[in-house]
Amino acid sequence: MGEAATLKAELRAGRLTARDTISVTERIEKSLQLAHHGAAAIEAVSGRTVSGFLPIRSEVDLRPLLAGLRSRGARICVPVILDKERIVFRELVPGAPLVDCGFGTSAPGPEAQVLDPDIMLIPLAAFDRNGHRIGYGGGYYDRAIARLHQRGLSPNLIGIAFDCQEVASVPAEPHDVQLQAVLTESGLRIFKKQIG
């Protein structure tokens, strides 16, 4: 493991531990604050596809934000791990049954439509003020974004985290994809072009 990868592993572990210390009640409140800020900041979603995620462990609960975006005309999808290399994004519609997808995740089954997101709400372990992120270490999102780019698609990339997951600096590696913004309970911080 190289120096950058070692440092990332240490930062990941530290920020996930900090996230785990947030009480369930506080996590609900922070998730609702994040949804409020996201609803105000993420504009022009009607007719667009937004990928979110269903929470595992101590992640932000995006369901209130996703419901709000759906009510404004967005199509919602969530990631599904297909194998060790790939995720796809299946449409999440109200009332559709969810299936176990491994790693503690659940998502719509194979009958659900696979969509290409216009806006990606991306879970992460840590982020810095320049829009660099540390994921969970599997590289699924980096590869999914690269595949979308190869097809000429360029979704808006918004990291989803709690404030406590910010670090001073993330060591960037060549395969890393920089975020355009991060949404936390304090609001949306934009790093690149306008979101919406």
PDB file of C-alpha atoms in Angstrom:
ATOM      1  CA  MET A   1       0.000   0.000   0.000  1.00  0.00           C
ATOM      2  CA  GLY A   2       1.405   3.381  -1.027  1.00  0.00           C
ATOM      3  CA  GLU A   3       1.733   6.407   1.214  1.00  0.00           C
ATOM      4  CA  ALA A   4      -1.457   8.066  -0.123  1.00  0.00           C
ATOM      5  CA  ALA A   5      -3.468   4.872   0.297  1.00  0.00           C
ATOM      6  CA  THR A   6      -2.176   4.396   3.848  1.00  0.00           C
ATOM      7  CA  LEU A   7      -3.071   7.968   4.783  1.00  0.00           C
ATOM      8  CA  LYS A   8      -6.509   7.568   3.199  1.00  0.00           C
ATOM      9  CA  ALA A   9      -7.125   4.401   5.226  1.00  0.00           C
ATOM     10  CA  GLU A  10      -6.216   6.243   8.438  1.00  0.00           C
ATOM     11  CA  LEU A  11      -8.421   9.231   7.576  1.00  0.00           C
ATOM     12  CA  ARG A  12     -11.281   6.911   6.573  1.00  0.00           C
ATOM     13  CA  ALA A  13     -11.125   5.021   9.858  1.00  0.00           C
ATOM     14  CA  GLY A  14     -10.957   8.209  11.918  1.00  0.00           C
ATOM     15  CA  ARG A  15     -13.870   9.956  10.209  1.00  0.00           C
ATOM     16  CA  LEU A  16     -16.078   6.850  10.215  1.00  0.00           C
ATOM     17  CA  THR A  17     -15.410   6.479  13.938  1.00  0.00           C
ATOM     18  CA  ALA A  18     -16.401  10.130  14.428  1.00  0.00           C
ATOM     19  CA  ARG A  19     -19.573   9.544  12.398  1.00  0.00           C
ATOM     20  CA  ASP A  20     -20.389   6.430  14.447  1.00  0.00           C
ATOM     21  CA  THR A  21     -20.332   8.493  17.653  1.00  0.00           C
ATOM     22  CA  ILE A  22     -23.288  10.625  16.513  1.00  0.00           C
ATOM     23  CA  SER A  23     -26.333   9.442  18.461  1.00  0.00           C
ATOM     24  CA  VAL A  24     -29.321   8.067  16.539  1.00  0.00           C
ATOM     25  CA  THR A  25     -31.472  11.050  17.570  1.00  0.00           C
ATOM     26  CA  GLU A  26     -28.812  13.552  16.531  1.00  0.00           C
ATOM     27  CA  ARG A  27     -28.259  11.692  13.245  1.00  0.00           C
ATOM     28  CA  ILE A  28     -31.984  12.005  12.443  1.00  0.00           C
ATOM     29  CA  GLU A  29     -31.912  15.747  13.197  1.00  0.00           C
ATOM     30  CA  LYS A  30     -28.766  16.295  11.131  1.00  0.00           C
ATOM     31  CA  SER A  31     -30.252  14.275   8.238  1.00  0.00           C
ATOM     32  CA  LEU A  32     -33.370  16.457   8.308  1.00  0.00           C
ATOM     33  CA  GLN A  33     -31.225  19.620   8.333  1.00  0.00           C
ATOM     34  CA  LEU A  34     -29.267  18.252   5.374  1.00  0.00           C
ATOM     35  CA  ALA A  35     -32.545  17.508   3.527  1.00  0.00           C
ATOM     36  CA  HIS A  36     -33.748  21.073   4.158  1.00  0.00           C
ATOM     37  CA  HIS A  37     -30.529  22.580   2.763  1.00  0.00           C
ATOM     38  CA  GLY A  38     -30.461  20.138  -0.156  1.00  0.00           C
ATOM     39  CA  ALA A  39     -34.044  20.872  -1.166  1.00  0.00           C
ATOM     40  CA  ALA A  40     -33.224  24.586  -1.339  1.00  0.00           C
ATOM     41  CA  ALA A  41     -29.854  24.195  -3.096  1.00  0.00           C
ATOM     42  CA  ILE A  42     -30.498  21.445  -5.651  1.00  0.00           C
ATOM     43  CA  GLU A  43     -32.621  23.150  -8.272  1.00  0.00           C
ATOM     44  CA  ALA A  44     -34.129  22.249 -11.644  1.00  0.00           C
ATOM     45  CA  VAL A  45     -34.655  18.569 -10.853  1.00  0.00           C
ATOM     46  CA  SER A  46     -37.913  18.100 -12.767  1.00  0.00           C
ATOM     47  CA  GLY A  47     -37.363  15.450 -15.419  1.00  0.00           C
ATOM     48  CA  ARG A  48     -33.831  14.725 -14.212  1.00  0.00           C
ATOM     49  CA  THR A  49     -32.506  11.557 -12.610  1.00  0.00           C
ATOM     50  CA  VAL A  50     -30.975  11.772  -9.145  1.00  0.00           C
ATOM     51  CA  SER A  51     -29.038   8.889  -7.632  1.00  0.00           C
ATOM     52  CA  GLY A  52     -29.100   8.696  -3.866  1.00  0.00           C
ATOM     53  CA  PHE A  53     -28.593   5.813  -1.470  1.00  0.00           C
ATOM     54  CA  LEU A  54     -30.421   4.100   1.338  1.00  0.00           C
ATOM     55  CA  PRO A  55     -28.534   4.483   4.630  1.00  0.00           C
ATOM     56  CA  ILE A  56     -26.348   1.774   6.101  1.00  0.00           C
ATOM     57  CA  ARG A  57     -24.562   1.907   9.434  1.00  0.00           C
ATOM     58  CA  SER A  58     -24.273   5.538  10.571  1.00  0.00           C
ATOM     59  CA  GLU A  59     -24.710   7.211   7.163  1.00  0.00           C
ATOM     60  CA  VAL A  60     -26.875  10.254   6.530  1.00  0.00           C
ATOM     61  CA  ASP A  61     -30.493   9.219   5.950  1.00  0.00           C
ATOM     62  CA  LEU A  62     -31.214  10.679   2.513  1.00  0.00           C
ATOM     63  CA  ARG A  63     -34.802   9.444   2.305  1.00  0.00           C
ATOM     64  CA  PRO A  64     -36.370  12.821   3.293  1.00  0.00           C
ATOM     65  CA  LEU A  65     -34.322  14.642   0.648  1.00  0.00           C
ATOM     66  CA  LEU A  66     -35.029  12.006  -2.009  1.00  0.00           C
ATOM     67  CA  ALA A  67     -38.760  12.187  -1.286  1.00  0.00           C
ATOM     68  CA  GLY A  68     -38.654  15.964  -1.655  1.00  0.00           C
ATOM     69  CA  LEU A  69     -36.767  15.783  -4.941  1.00  0.00           C
ATOM     70  CA  ARG A  70     -39.219  13.155  -6.240  1.00  0.00           C
ATOM     71  CA  SER A  71     -42.145  15.439  -5.345  1.00  0.00           C
ATOM     72  CA  ARG A  72     -40.514  18.094  -7.577  1.00  0.00           C
ATOM     73  CA  GLY A  73     -40.396  15.733 -10.560  1.00  0.00           C
ATOM     74  CA  ALA A  74     -37.036  13.977 -10.211  1.00  0.00           C
ATOM     75  CA  ARG A  75     -36.621  10.291 -10.980  1.00  0.00           C
ATOM     76  CA  ILE A  76     -34.794   8.642  -8.081  1.00  0.00           C
ATOM     77  CA  CYS A  77     -32.376   5.736  -8.309  1.00  0.00           C
ATOM     78  CA  VAL A  78     -30.011   3.986  -5.913  1.00  0.00           C
ATOM     79  CA  PRO A  79     -26.812   1.977  -6.443  1.00  0.00           C
ATOM     80  CA  VAL A  80     -26.799  -1.786  -6.718  1.00  0.00           C
ATOM     81  CA  ILE A  81     -23.544  -3.749  -6.542  1.00  0.00           C
ATOM     82  CA  LEU A  82     -23.459  -6.223  -9.453  1.00  0.00           C
ATOM     83  CA  ASP A  83     -20.017  -7.723  -8.842  1.00  0.00           C
ATOM     84  CA  LYS A  84     -16.593  -6.784  -7.447  1.00  0.00           C
ATOM     85  CA  GLU A  85     -16.161  -4.086 -10.089  1.00  0.00           C
ATOM     86  CA  ARG A  86     -19.538  -2.583 -10.957  1.00  0.00           C
ATOM     87  CA  ILE A  87     -22.545  -0.800  -9.605  1.00  0.00           C
ATOM     88  CA  VAL A  88     -25.606   0.253 -11.564  1.00  0.00           C
ATOM     89  CA  PHE A  89     -28.355   2.632 -10.525  1.00  0.00           C
ATOM     90  CA  ARG A  90     -31.858   1.148 -10.335  1.00  0.00           C
ATOM     91  CA  GLU A  91     -34.984   3.276 -10.174  1.00  0.00           C
ATOM     92  CA  LEU A  92     -36.495   3.563  -6.702  1.00  0.00           C
ATOM     93  CA  VAL A  93     -40.261   4.008  -6.862  1.00  0.00           C
ATOM     94  CA  PRO A  94     -42.645   4.226  -3.906  1.00  0.00           C
ATOM     95  CA  GLY A  95     -43.939   0.848  -2.796  1.00  0.00           C
ATOM     96  CA  ALA A  96     -41.481  -1.224  -4.840  1.00  0.00           C
ATOM     97  CA  PRO A  97     -40.004  -4.148  -2.886  1.00  0.00           C
ATOM     98  CA  LEU A  98     -36.361  -3.908  -1.867  1.00  0.00           C
ATOM     99  CA  VAL A  99     -33.928  -6.826  -1.953  1.00  0.00           C
ATOM    100  CA  ASP A 100     -30.704  -7.480  -0.043  1.00  0.00           C
ATOM    101  CA  CYS A 101     -27.779  -6.400  -2.210  1.00  0.00           C
ATOM    102  CA  GLY A 102     -24.873  -7.307   0.082  1.00  0.00           C
ATOM    103  CA  PHE A 103     -22.701  -5.140   2.333  1.00  0.00           C
ATOM    104  CA  GLY A 104     -25.787  -4.313   4.402  1.00  0.00           C
ATOM    105  CA  THR A 105     -27.436  -2.522   1.476  1.00  0.00           C
ATOM    106  CA  SER A 106     -30.864  -2.968  -0.019  1.00  0.00           C
ATOM    107  CA  ALA A 107     -32.232  -1.725  -3.326  1.00  0.00           C
ATOM    108  CA  PRO A 108     -34.867  -2.445  -5.952  1.00  0.00           C
ATOM    109  CA  GLY A 109     -34.552  -5.849  -7.593  1.00  0.00           C
ATOM    110  CA  PRO A 110     -33.485  -6.699 -11.148  1.00  0.00           C
ATOM    111  CA  GLU A 111     -36.940  -5.864 -12.518  1.00  0.00           C
ATOM    112  CA  ALA A 112     -36.326  -2.171 -11.762  1.00  0.00           C
ATOM    113  CA  GLN A 113     -35.165   0.071 -14.590  1.00  0.00           C
ATOM    114  CA  VAL A 114     -31.460   0.943 -14.720  1.00  0.00           C
ATOM    115  CA  LEU A 115     -30.964   4.710 -15.040  1.00  0.00           C
ATOM    116  CA  ASP A 116     -28.057   7.050 -15.755  1.00  0.00           C
ATOM    117  CA  PRO A 117     -27.970   9.770 -13.083  1.00  0.00           C
ATOM    118  CA  ASP A 118     -27.845  13.457 -13.970  1.00  0.00           C
ATOM    119  CA  ILE A 119     -27.083  14.285 -10.322  1.00  0.00           C
ATOM    120  CA  MET A 120     -25.226  11.841  -8.081  1.00  0.00           C
ATOM    121  CA  LEU A 121     -25.526  12.103  -4.291  1.00  0.00           C
ATOM    122  CA  ILE A 122     -22.457  10.151  -3.214  1.00  0.00           C
ATOM    123  CA  PRO A 123     -21.800   8.609   0.207  1.00  0.00           C
ATOM    124  CA  LEU A 124     -18.315   9.109   1.557  1.00  0.00           C
ATOM    125  CA  ALA A 125     -16.074   8.551   4.543  1.00  0.00           C
ATOM    126  CA  ALA A 126     -14.208  11.868   4.447  1.00  0.00           C
ATOM    127  CA  PHE A 127     -13.875  15.036   2.375  1.00  0.00           C
ATOM    128  CA  ASP A 128     -11.773  18.180   2.289  1.00  0.00           C
ATOM    129  CA  ARG A 129     -12.421  21.828   1.410  1.00  0.00           C
ATOM    130  CA  ASN A 130     -11.259  21.267  -2.187  1.00  0.00           C
ATOM    131  CA  GLY A 131     -13.849  18.629  -3.018  1.00  0.00           C
ATOM    132  CA  HIS A 132     -11.603  15.608  -2.708  1.00  0.00           C
ATOM    133  CA  ARG A 133     -13.301  12.615  -1.115  1.00  0.00           C
ATOM    134  CA  ILE A 134     -12.417   9.348   0.500  1.00  0.00           C
ATOM    135  CA  GLY A 135     -14.937   6.622  -0.207  1.00  0.00           C
ATOM    136  CA  TYR A 136     -15.274   3.318   1.530  1.00  0.00           C
ATOM    137  CA  GLY A 137     -12.320   1.837  -0.337  1.00  0.00           C
ATOM    138  CA  GLY A 138     -14.037  -0.263  -3.013  1.00  0.00           C
ATOM    139  CA  GLY A 139     -13.746   2.249  -5.862  1.00  0.00           C
ATOM    140  CA  TYR A 140     -17.288   1.553  -7.080  1.00  0.00           C
ATOM    141  CA  TYR A 141     -18.264   5.187  -7.530  1.00  0.00           C
ATOM    142  CA  ASP A 142     -14.968   6.133  -9.205  1.00  0.00           C
ATOM    143  CA  ARG A 143     -15.477   3.351 -11.765  1.00  0.00           C
ATOM    144  CA  ALA A 144     -19.193   4.141 -12.260  1.00  0.00           C
ATOM    145  CA  ILE A 145     -18.389   7.826 -12.872  1.00  0.00           C
ATOM    146  CA  ALA A 146     -15.579   6.882 -15.278  1.00  0.00           C
ATOM    147  CA  ARG A 147     -18.007   4.658 -17.243  1.00  0.00           C
ATOM    148  CA  LEU A 148     -20.535   7.510 -17.460  1.00  0.00           C
ATOM    149  CA  HIS A 149     -17.802   9.881 -18.675  1.00  0.00           C
ATOM    150  CA  GLN A 150     -16.716   7.337 -21.318  1.00  0.00           C
ATOM    151  CA  ARG A 151     -20.286   7.442 -22.638  1.00  0.00           C
ATOM    152  CA  GLY A 152     -20.212  11.241 -22.836  1.00  0.00           C
ATOM    153  CA  LEU A 153     -22.287  11.782 -19.686  1.00  0.00           C
ATOM    154  CA  SER A 154     -21.218  14.232 -16.990  1.00  0.00           C
ATOM    155  CA  PRO A 155     -23.403  14.050 -13.878  1.00  0.00           C
ATOM    156  CA  ASN A 156     -23.197  16.649 -11.114  1.00  0.00           C
ATOM    157  CA  LEU A 157     -21.287  15.028  -8.233  1.00  0.00           C
ATOM    158  CA  ILE A 158     -22.421  15.966  -4.726  1.00  0.00           C
ATOM    159  CA  GLY A 159     -20.854  14.279  -1.714  1.00  0.00           C
ATOM    160  CA  ILE A 160     -23.132  13.519   1.226  1.00  0.00           C
ATOM    161  CA  ALA A 161     -21.669  13.631   4.730  1.00  0.00           C
ATOM    162  CA  PHE A 162     -21.899  15.065   8.196  1.00  0.00           C
ATOM    163  CA  ASP A 163     -19.687  18.039   9.114  1.00  0.00           C
ATOM    164  CA  CYS A 164     -17.588  15.797  11.370  1.00  0.00           C
ATOM    165  CA  GLN A 165     -16.331  13.943   8.285  1.00  0.00           C
ATOM    166  CA  GLU A 166     -14.333  16.896   6.986  1.00  0.00           C
ATOM    167  CA  VAL A 167     -10.545  16.623   7.121  1.00  0.00           C
ATOM    168  CA  ALA A 168      -7.839  19.201   6.408  1.00  0.00           C
ATOM    169  CA  SER A 169      -6.633  17.511   3.217  1.00  0.00           C
ATOM    170  CA  VAL A 170      -7.327  14.329   1.259  1.00  0.00           C
ATOM    171  CA  PRO A 171      -4.343  12.911  -0.637  1.00  0.00           C
ATOM    172  CA  ALA A 172      -5.558  12.830  -4.247  1.00  0.00           C
ATOM    173  CA  GLU A 173      -4.628   9.901  -6.471  1.00  0.00           C
ATOM    174  CA  PRO A 174      -4.890   9.832 -10.286  1.00  0.00           C
ATOM    175  CA  HIS A 175      -8.100   7.727 -10.307  1.00  0.00           C
ATOM    176  CA  ASP A 176      -9.911   9.974  -7.806  1.00  0.00           C
ATOM    177  CA  VAL A 177     -12.858  12.008  -9.033  1.00  0.00           C
ATOM    178  CA  GLN A 178     -13.267  15.470  -7.524  1.00  0.00           C
ATOM    179  CA  LEU A 179     -16.713  16.433  -6.244  1.00  0.00           C
ATOM    180  CA  GLN A 180     -18.500  19.546  -7.445  1.00  0.00           C
ATOM    181  CA  ALA A 181     -20.069  20.050  -4.013  1.00  0.00           C
ATOM    182  CA  VAL A 182     -20.598  18.503  -0.579  1.00  0.00           C
ATOM    183  CA  LEU A 183     -23.932  18.649   1.231  1.00  0.00           C
ATOM    184  CA  THR A 184     -23.877  18.427   5.036  1.00  0.00           C
ATOM    185  CA  GLU A 185     -26.203  19.489   7.845  1.00  0.00           C
ATOM    186  CA  SER A 186     -24.627  22.976   7.541  1.00  0.00           C
ATOM    187  CA  GLY A 187     -25.528  23.377   3.867  1.00  0.00           C
ATOM    188  CA  LEU A 188     -24.142  22.952   0.366  1.00  0.00           C
ATOM    189  CA  ARG A 189     -20.501  23.846  -0.304  1.00  0.00           C
ATOM    190  CA  ILE A 190     -19.771  24.244  -3.990  1.00  0.00           C
ATOM    191  CA  PHE A 191     -16.272  23.477  -5.278  1.00  0.00           C
ATOM    192  CA  LYS A 192     -16.833  23.519  -9.030  1.00  0.00           C
ATOM    193  CA  LYS A 193     -19.539  24.599 -11.466  1.00  0.00           C
ATOM    194  CA  GLN A 194     -23.054  25.501 -10.329  1.00  0.00           C
ATOM    195  CA  ILE A 195     -25.236  22.597  -9.178  1.00  0.00           C
ATOM    196  CA  GLY A 196     -28.746  22.269 -10.491  1.00  0.00           C
TER     197      GLY A 196
END
